[in-house]
């Protein structure tokens, strides 16, 4: 199968591209720079030069593929999500898939309001402008499912990803623990749960979805939800740092706004539709052992 992928130089997308290549697919990867081209060509993919924000620069290649996998996501200068860009690009890629008679796989997020199973929720009716940024992805999921109802559209909702050498909230927490010798968490949200997934396991899910021509929503979680306190404690322990309970205001001096927001969410999901694809996470539970492996890998990457 010939697959067009965005985000193949990023944390998740690079792992997905490798998994697809390992399954014998040909991968065309969108890149914007010479460095990006060298990186994707180094793993065996074909570089497609273009700008994510200018779909006309790459839609012809996307339409010619057997499948389109959208993993790219960009942030604004203040660290907030560039959600308007993702909505525009996702809908453009969906329409390219329709035009080319191919399938489309969109990367969403498991840390969304009001989700508890692998169904489409959609943006709540009457949502005001102040809540638009929190609910936009739910609305986009609904638009993709509705507009693509006569197509093969899949949506992957990743849990909190760990593994690899860069990117993600987990890596940010490791960096904070190492740099500061302490790792704070918000005391009032200590028992909130996080659904996690190893980078290699979520990459394998994308390959399974394409192999089985599956459509719909799929949770990428290991089904071993862990409390914020236990995850932070495992990271602090492996880094030799002190774990410190703080108020939200105190923690804001040490952690990013994004990490603080994630700590305020209680997300314990299961993934029956994903498991029905004969997909089974192989990595050890994060708190039980993978946290130490992550720490070793990150130390090696920075040495």
CSV table of C-alpha atoms in Angstrom, one decimal:
chain,number,residue,atom,x,y,z
A,1,UNK,CA,0.0,0.0,0.0
A,2,UNK,CA,1.2,3.5,-0.8
A,3,UNK,CA,0.6,5.8,2.2
A,4,UNK,CA,0.8,9.6,2.5
A,5,UNK,CA,1.6,10.8,6.0
A,6,UNK,CA,1.9,14.2,7.6
A,7,UNK,CA,4.0,14.7,10.7
A,8,UNK,CA,6.6,12.0,9.9
A,9,UNK,CA,9.4,14.1,11.4
A,10,UNK,CA,7.5,14.5,14.7
A,11,UNK,CA,7.3,12.5,17.9
A,12,UNK,CA,4.3,10.3,17.0
A,13,UNK,CA,4.4,10.6,13.2
A,14,UNK,CA,8.0,9.3,12.9
A,15,UNK,CA,7.2,6.2,14.8
A,16,UNK,CA,4.0,5.6,12.7
A,17,UNK,CA,6.1,6.0,9.5
A,18,UNK,CA,8.6,3.4,10.7
A,19,UNK,CA,5.8,1.0,11.7
A,20,UNK,CA,4.2,1.3,8.3
A,21,UNK,CA,7.5,0.8,6.5
A,22,UNK,CA,8.1,-2.3,8.6
A,23,UNK,CA,4.8,-3.7,7.5
A,24,UNK,CA,5.9,-3.4,3.9
A,25,UNK,CA,4.1,-0.2,2.9
A,26,UNK,CA,5.5,2.6,0.7
A,27,UNK,CA,5.4,5.9,2.6
A,28,UNK,CA,5.3,9.4,1.1
A,29,UNK,CA,6.1,11.8,4.0
A,30,UNK,CA,5.3,15.5,3.9
A,31,UNK,CA,8.3,17.7,4.8
A,32,UNK,CA,9.1,21.4,4.6
A,33,UNK,CA,12.9,21.4,4.8
A,34,UNK,CA,16.0,19.7,3.6
A,35,UNK,CA,16.6,18.4,7.1
A,36,UNK,CA,13.2,16.9,7.2
A,37,UNK,CA,13.7,15.3,3.8
A,38,UNK,CA,17.0,13.8,5.0
A,39,UNK,CA,15.3,12.4,8.1
A,40,UNK,CA,12.4,10.7,6.4
A,41,UNK,CA,14.6,9.4,3.6
A,42,UNK,CA,16.9,8.0,6.3
A,43,UNK,CA,14.2,5.6,7.4
A,44,UNK,CA,13.2,4.6,3.9
A,45,UNK,CA,10.3,7.0,3.2
A,46,UNK,CA,10.0,9.3,0.2
A,47,UNK,CA,10.1,13.0,1.0
A,48,UNK,CA,7.2,15.2,-0.4
A,49,UNK,CA,8.1,18.8,-0.2
A,50,UNK,CA,5.3,21.1,0.9
A,51,UNK,CA,3.9,23.4,3.6
A,52,UNK,CA,1.3,21.9,6.0
A,53,UNK,CA,-0.6,25.2,6.0
A,54,UNK,CA,-0.8,25.3,2.1
A,55,UNK,CA,-2.6,22.1,1.1
A,56,UNK,CA,-2.3,22.8,-2.6
A,57,UNK,CA,1.4,22.1,-2.2
A,58,UNK,CA,0.8,18.4,-1.4
A,59,UNK,CA,-2.8,17.4,-2.1
A,60,UNK,CA,-2.0,15.9,-5.5
A,61,UNK,CA,0.4,13.4,-3.8
A,62,UNK,CA,-2.1,12.7,-1.1
A,63,UNK,CA,-4.9,12.0,-3.6
A,64,UNK,CA,-2.7,9.5,-5.4
A,65,UNK,CA,-2.1,7.4,-2.2
A,66,UNK,CA,-4.0,4.4,-1.1
A,67,UNK,CA,-4.3,5.9,2.4
A,68,UNK,CA,-3.7,9.3,4.0
A,69,UNK,CA,-2.5,9.3,7.7
A,70,UNK,CA,-2.6,12.7,9.4
A,71,UNK,CA,-0.3,12.9,12.4
A,72,UNK,CA,1.0,16.5,12.1
A,73,UNK,CA,0.0,19.2,14.6
A,74,UNK,CA,1.4,22.6,15.1
A,75,UNK,CA,1.5,25.0,18.1
A,76,UNK,CA,1.4,28.8,18.2
A,77,UNK,CA,4.2,30.8,19.7
A,78,UNK,CA,2.6,30.9,23.1
A,79,UNK,CA,2.4,27.1,23.2
A,80,UNK,CA,-1.3,27.0,22.5
A,81,UNK,CA,-2.8,24.6,20.0
A,82,UNK,CA,-3.1,26.0,16.4
A,83,UNK,CA,-6.5,24.4,16.2
A,84,UNK,CA,-7.7,26.5,13.2
A,85,UNK,CA,-4.9,25.1,11.1
A,86,UNK,CA,-5.6,21.5,12.1
A,87,UNK,CA,-9.3,21.9,11.2
A,88,UNK,CA,-8.5,23.4,7.8
A,89,UNK,CA,-5.8,20.7,7.0
A,90,UNK,CA,-7.9,17.8,8.2
A,91,UNK,CA,-10.9,18.7,6.1
A,92,UNK,CA,-8.7,19.3,3.1
A,93,UNK,CA,-7.1,15.9,3.5
A,94,UNK,CA,-10.5,14.2,4.0
A,95,UNK,CA,-11.7,15.8,0.7
A,96,UNK,CA,-8.5,14.7,-1.0
A,97,UNK,CA,-9.2,11.2,0.2
A,98,UNK,CA,-12.7,11.3,-1.2
A,99,UNK,CA,-11.4,12.7,-4.5
A,100,UNK,CA,-8.8,9.9,-4.7
A,101,UNK,CA,-11.1,7.2,-3.5
A,102,UNK,CA,-8.7,6.4,-0.7
A,103,UNK,CA,-9.1,6.1,3.1
A,104,UNK,CA,-8.2,8.7,5.8
A,105,UNK,CA,-6.8,8.3,9.3
A,106,UNK,CA,-6.9,11.3,11.6
A,107,UNK,CA,-5.0,11.7,14.9
A,108,UNK,CA,-7.2,13.1,17.6
A,109,UNK,CA,-6.7,13.0,21.4
A,110,UNK,CA,-7.9,10.9,24.3
A,111,UNK,CA,-7.8,13.8,26.7
A,112,UNK,CA,-11.1,15.4,25.5
A,113,UNK,CA,-14.1,16.5,27.5
A,114,UNK,CA,-17.1,14.1,27.8
A,115,UNK,CA,-15.6,10.9,26.2
A,116,UNK,CA,-15.6,7.6,27.9
A,117,UNK,CA,-15.9,5.1,25.0
A,118,UNK,CA,-15.0,4.8,21.3
A,119,UNK,CA,-17.9,6.8,20.0
A,120,UNK,CA,-18.2,10.2,18.4
A,121,UNK,CA,-19.4,12.8,20.9
A,122,UNK,CA,-19.3,16.0,18.9
A,123,UNK,CA,-19.1,19.6,20.1
A,124,UNK,CA,-21.8,20.4,22.6
A,125,UNK,CA,-24.8,22.5,21.4
A,126,UNK,CA,-24.7,26.1,22.5
A,127,UNK,CA,-21.0,26.1,23.3
A,128,UNK,CA,-19.9,29.7,23.7
A,129,UNK,CA,-16.7,31.2,22.3
A,130,UNK,CA,-14.9,30.8,25.6
A,131,UNK,CA,-15.3,27.0,25.3
A,132,UNK,CA,-14.5,26.7,21.6
A,133,UNK,CA,-10.8,26.0,22.1
A,134,UNK,CA,-11.6,23.2,24.5
A,135,UNK,CA,-14.2,21.5,22.4
A,136,UNK,CA,-12.9,22.1,18.8
A,137,UNK,CA,-11.5,18.6,18.4
A,138,UNK,CA,-14.8,17.0,19.3
A,139,UNK,CA,-16.5,19.1,16.7
A,140,UNK,CA,-13.8,18.2,14.1
A,141,UNK,CA,-14.2,14.5,14.9
A,142,UNK,CA,-18.0,14.8,14.3
A,143,UNK,CA,-17.4,16.7,11.0
A,144,UNK,CA,-14.9,14.0,9.8
A,145,UNK,CA,-17.3,11.2,10.7
A,146,UNK,CA,-20.3,12.9,9.1
A,147,UNK,CA,-18.7,14.2,6.0
A,148,UNK,CA,-16.9,10.9,5.5
A,149,UNK,CA,-19.8,8.6,6.3
A,150,UNK,CA,-19.6,7.0,2.8
A,151,UNK,CA,-15.8,6.7,3.0
A,152,UNK,CA,-13.3,4.8,5.1
A,153,UNK,CA,-12.5,7.2,7.9
A,154,UNK,CA,-10.6,6.3,11.1
A,155,UNK,CA,-9.9,8.4,14.1
A,156,UNK,CA,-7.2,7.5,16.6
A,157,UNK,CA,-7.4,8.9,20.1
A,158,UNK,CA,-3.9,8.6,21.7
A,159,UNK,CA,-3.5,8.4,25.4
A,160,UNK,CA,-0.5,10.0,27.0
A,161,UNK,CA,2.4,8.7,25.0
A,162,UNK,CA,5.7,7.5,26.6
A,163,UNK,CA,8.8,6.0,25.0
A,164,UNK,CA,11.1,7.4,22.4
A,165,UNK,CA,13.5,10.3,22.9
A,166,UNK,CA,11.5,13.5,22.4
A,167,UNK,CA,8.1,15.1,22.7
A,168,UNK,CA,5.1,14.8,24.9
A,169,UNK,CA,4.0,15.5,28.5
A,170,UNK,CA,5.9,12.5,29.9
A,171,UNK,CA,9.2,13.7,28.5
A,172,UNK,CA,8.6,17.2,29.8
A,173,UNK,CA,8.0,15.8,33.3
A,174,UNK,CA,11.3,13.9,33.1
A,175,UNK,CA,13.1,17.0,32.0
A,176,UNK,CA,11.6,19.0,34.9
A,177,UNK,CA,12.6,16.4,37.5
A,178,UNK,CA,16.1,16.2,36.2
A,179,UNK,CA,16.6,20.0,35.9
A,180,UNK,CA,15.0,21.0,39.2
A,181,UNK,CA,15.7,17.9,41.3
A,182,UNK,CA,12.1,17.9,42.2
A,183,UNK,CA,8.8,17.2,40.5
A,184,UNK,CA,5.6,19.0,41.5
A,185,UNK,CA,2.1,17.8,41.0
A,186,UNK,CA,-1.2,19.4,41.9
A,187,UNK,CA,-2.3,18.1,45.3
A,188,UNK,CA,-6.0,18.5,44.7
A,189,UNK,CA,-5.8,16.5,41.5
A,190,UNK,CA,-3.5,13.7,42.7
A,191,UNK,CA,-6.1,11.0,42.2
A,192,UNK,CA,-7.0,12.0,38.7
A,193,UNK,CA,-6.1,9.1,36.3
A,194,UNK,CA,-4.1,9.2,33.1
A,195,UNK,CA,-4.5,6.7,30.3
A,196,UNK,CA,-1.1,5.9,28.8
A,197,UNK,CA,0.4,4.2,25.8
A,198,UNK,CA,3.9,3.4,24.6
A,199,UNK,CA,5.1,5.0,21.4
A,200,UNK,CA,5.7,1.7,19.7
A,201,UNK,CA,2.3,0.3,20.6
A,202,UNK,CA,0.4,3.3,19.3
A,203,UNK,CA,2.4,3.1,16.0
A,204,UNK,CA,1.4,-0.6,15.7
A,205,UNK,CA,-2.3,0.4,16.1
A,206,UNK,CA,-2.1,2.6,13.0
A,207,UNK,CA,-0.7,-0.3,11.1
A,208,UNK,CA,-3.4,-2.6,12.4
A,209,UNK,CA,-6.2,-0.1,11.4
A,210,UNK,CA,-4.8,0.0,7.8
A,211,UNK,CA,-4.2,-3.7,7.6
A,212,UNK,CA,-7.8,-4.5,8.5
A,213,UNK,CA,-9.3,-1.6,6.6
A,214,UNK,CA,-11.1,-0.6,9.8
A,215,UNK,CA,-13.2,2.6,10.2
A,216,UNK,CA,-14.5,4.5,13.2
A,217,UNK,CA,-12.9,5.7,16.4
A,218,UNK,CA,-10.1,3.8,18.2
A,219,UNK,CA,-8.6,4.5,21.6
A,220,UNK,CA,-4.8,4.0,21.8
A,221,UNK,CA,-4.5,3.3,25.5
A,222,UNK,CA,-3.0,0.4,27.4
A,223,UNK,CA,-6.0,0.2,29.7
A,224,UNK,CA,-3.8,0.5,32.8
A,225,UNK,CA,-4.9,4.0,33.9
A,226,UNK,CA,-2.6,5.4,36.6
A,227,UNK,CA,-3.1,8.3,39.0
A,228,UNK,CA,-1.3,11.6,38.4
A,229,UNK,CA,0.5,11.1,41.7
A,230,UNK,CA,1.7,7.6,40.8
A,231,UNK,CA,3.0,8.6,37.4
A,232,UNK,CA,4.8,11.7,38.8
A,233,UNK,CA,6.2,9.5,41.6
A,234,UNK,CA,7.6,7.0,39.2
A,235,UNK,CA,9.3,9.7,37.2
A,236,UNK,CA,10.7,11.4,40.3
A,237,UNK,CA,12.0,8.1,41.6
A,238,UNK,CA,13.8,7.2,38.4
A,239,UNK,CA,15.4,10.6,38.2
A,240,UNK,CA,16.4,10.7,41.9
A,241,UNK,CA,14.2,13.8,42.4
A,242,UNK,CA,11.8,14.8,45.2
A,243,UNK,CA,8.1,14.5,44.6
A,244,UNK,CA,6.3,17.5,45.9
A,245,UNK,CA,2.5,18.2,46.2
A,246,UNK,CA,1.6,21.8,45.5
A,247,UNK,CA,-1.3,24.0,44.9
A,248,UNK,CA,-2.2,24.9,41.3
A,249,UNK,CA,-0.7,28.3,41.8
A,250,UNK,CA,2.6,27.0,43.2
A,251,UNK,CA,2.9,24.2,40.5
A,252,UNK,CA,2.4,26.9,37.8
A,253,UNK,CA,5.8,28.2,38.6
A,254,UNK,CA,7.4,24.9,37.6
A,255,UNK,CA,5.2,23.3,35.0
A,256,UNK,CA,3.8,24.3,31.6
A,257,UNK,CA,0.2,25.4,31.3
A,258,UNK,CA,-0.4,22.4,29.1
A,259,UNK,CA,0.9,20.0,31.8
A,260,UNK,CA,-1.2,21.7,34.5
A,261,UNK,CA,-4.3,21.3,32.3
A,262,UNK,CA,-3.7,17.6,31.7
A,263,UNK,CA,-3.2,17.1,35.5
A,264,UNK,CA,-6.7,18.5,36.0
A,265,UNK,CA,-8.3,15.9,33.8
A,266,UNK,CA,-9.4,12.4,34.9
A,267,UNK,CA,-9.1,10.1,31.9
A,268,UNK,CA,-9.4,6.3,32.3
A,269,UNK,CA,-10.3,4.8,29.0
A,270,UNK,CA,-10.6,1.3,27.5
A,271,UNK,CA,-10.1,0.2,23.9
A,272,UNK,CA,-12.3,-2.7,22.9
A,273,UNK,CA,-12.5,-1.6,19.3
A,274,UNK,CA,-8.8,-1.4,19.0
A,275,UNK,CA,-8.3,-4.8,20.7
A,276,UNK,CA,-10.8,-6.2,18.2
A,277,UNK,CA,-8.2,-5.6,15.5
A,278,UNK,CA,-6.0,-8.1,17.3
A,279,UNK,CA,-3.9,-5.2,18.6
A,280,UNK,CA,-2.4,-5.7,22.1
A,281,UNK,CA,0.0,-3.3,23.7
A,282,UNK,CA,3.3,-5.0,24.4
A,283,UNK,CA,5.1,-2.5,26.6
A,284,UNK,CA,5.2,-2.9,30.4
A,285,UNK,CA,2.9,-0.7,32.5
A,286,UNK,CA,4.5,2.7,32.9
A,287,UNK,CA,4.6,2.8,36.7
A,288,UNK,CA,5.6,-0.9,37.0
A,289,UNK,CA,8.7,-0.6,34.8
A,290,UNK,CA,8.5,1.5,31.7
A,291,UNK,CA,9.3,4.7,33.5
A,292,UNK,CA,12.8,3.4,34.3
A,293,UNK,CA,13.3,2.4,30.7
A,294,UNK,CA,12.2,5.8,29.5
A,295,UNK,CA,14.7,7.5,31.9
A,296,UNK,CA,17.6,5.3,30.6
A,297,UNK,CA,16.7,6.1,27.0
A,298,UNK,CA,16.4,9.8,27.6
A,299,UNK,CA,19.7,9.9,29.4
A,300,UNK,CA,21.4,8.1,26.5
A,301,UNK,CA,19.9,10.5,24.0
A,302,UNK,CA,21.3,13.5,25.8
A,303,UNK,CA,24.7,12.1,26.7
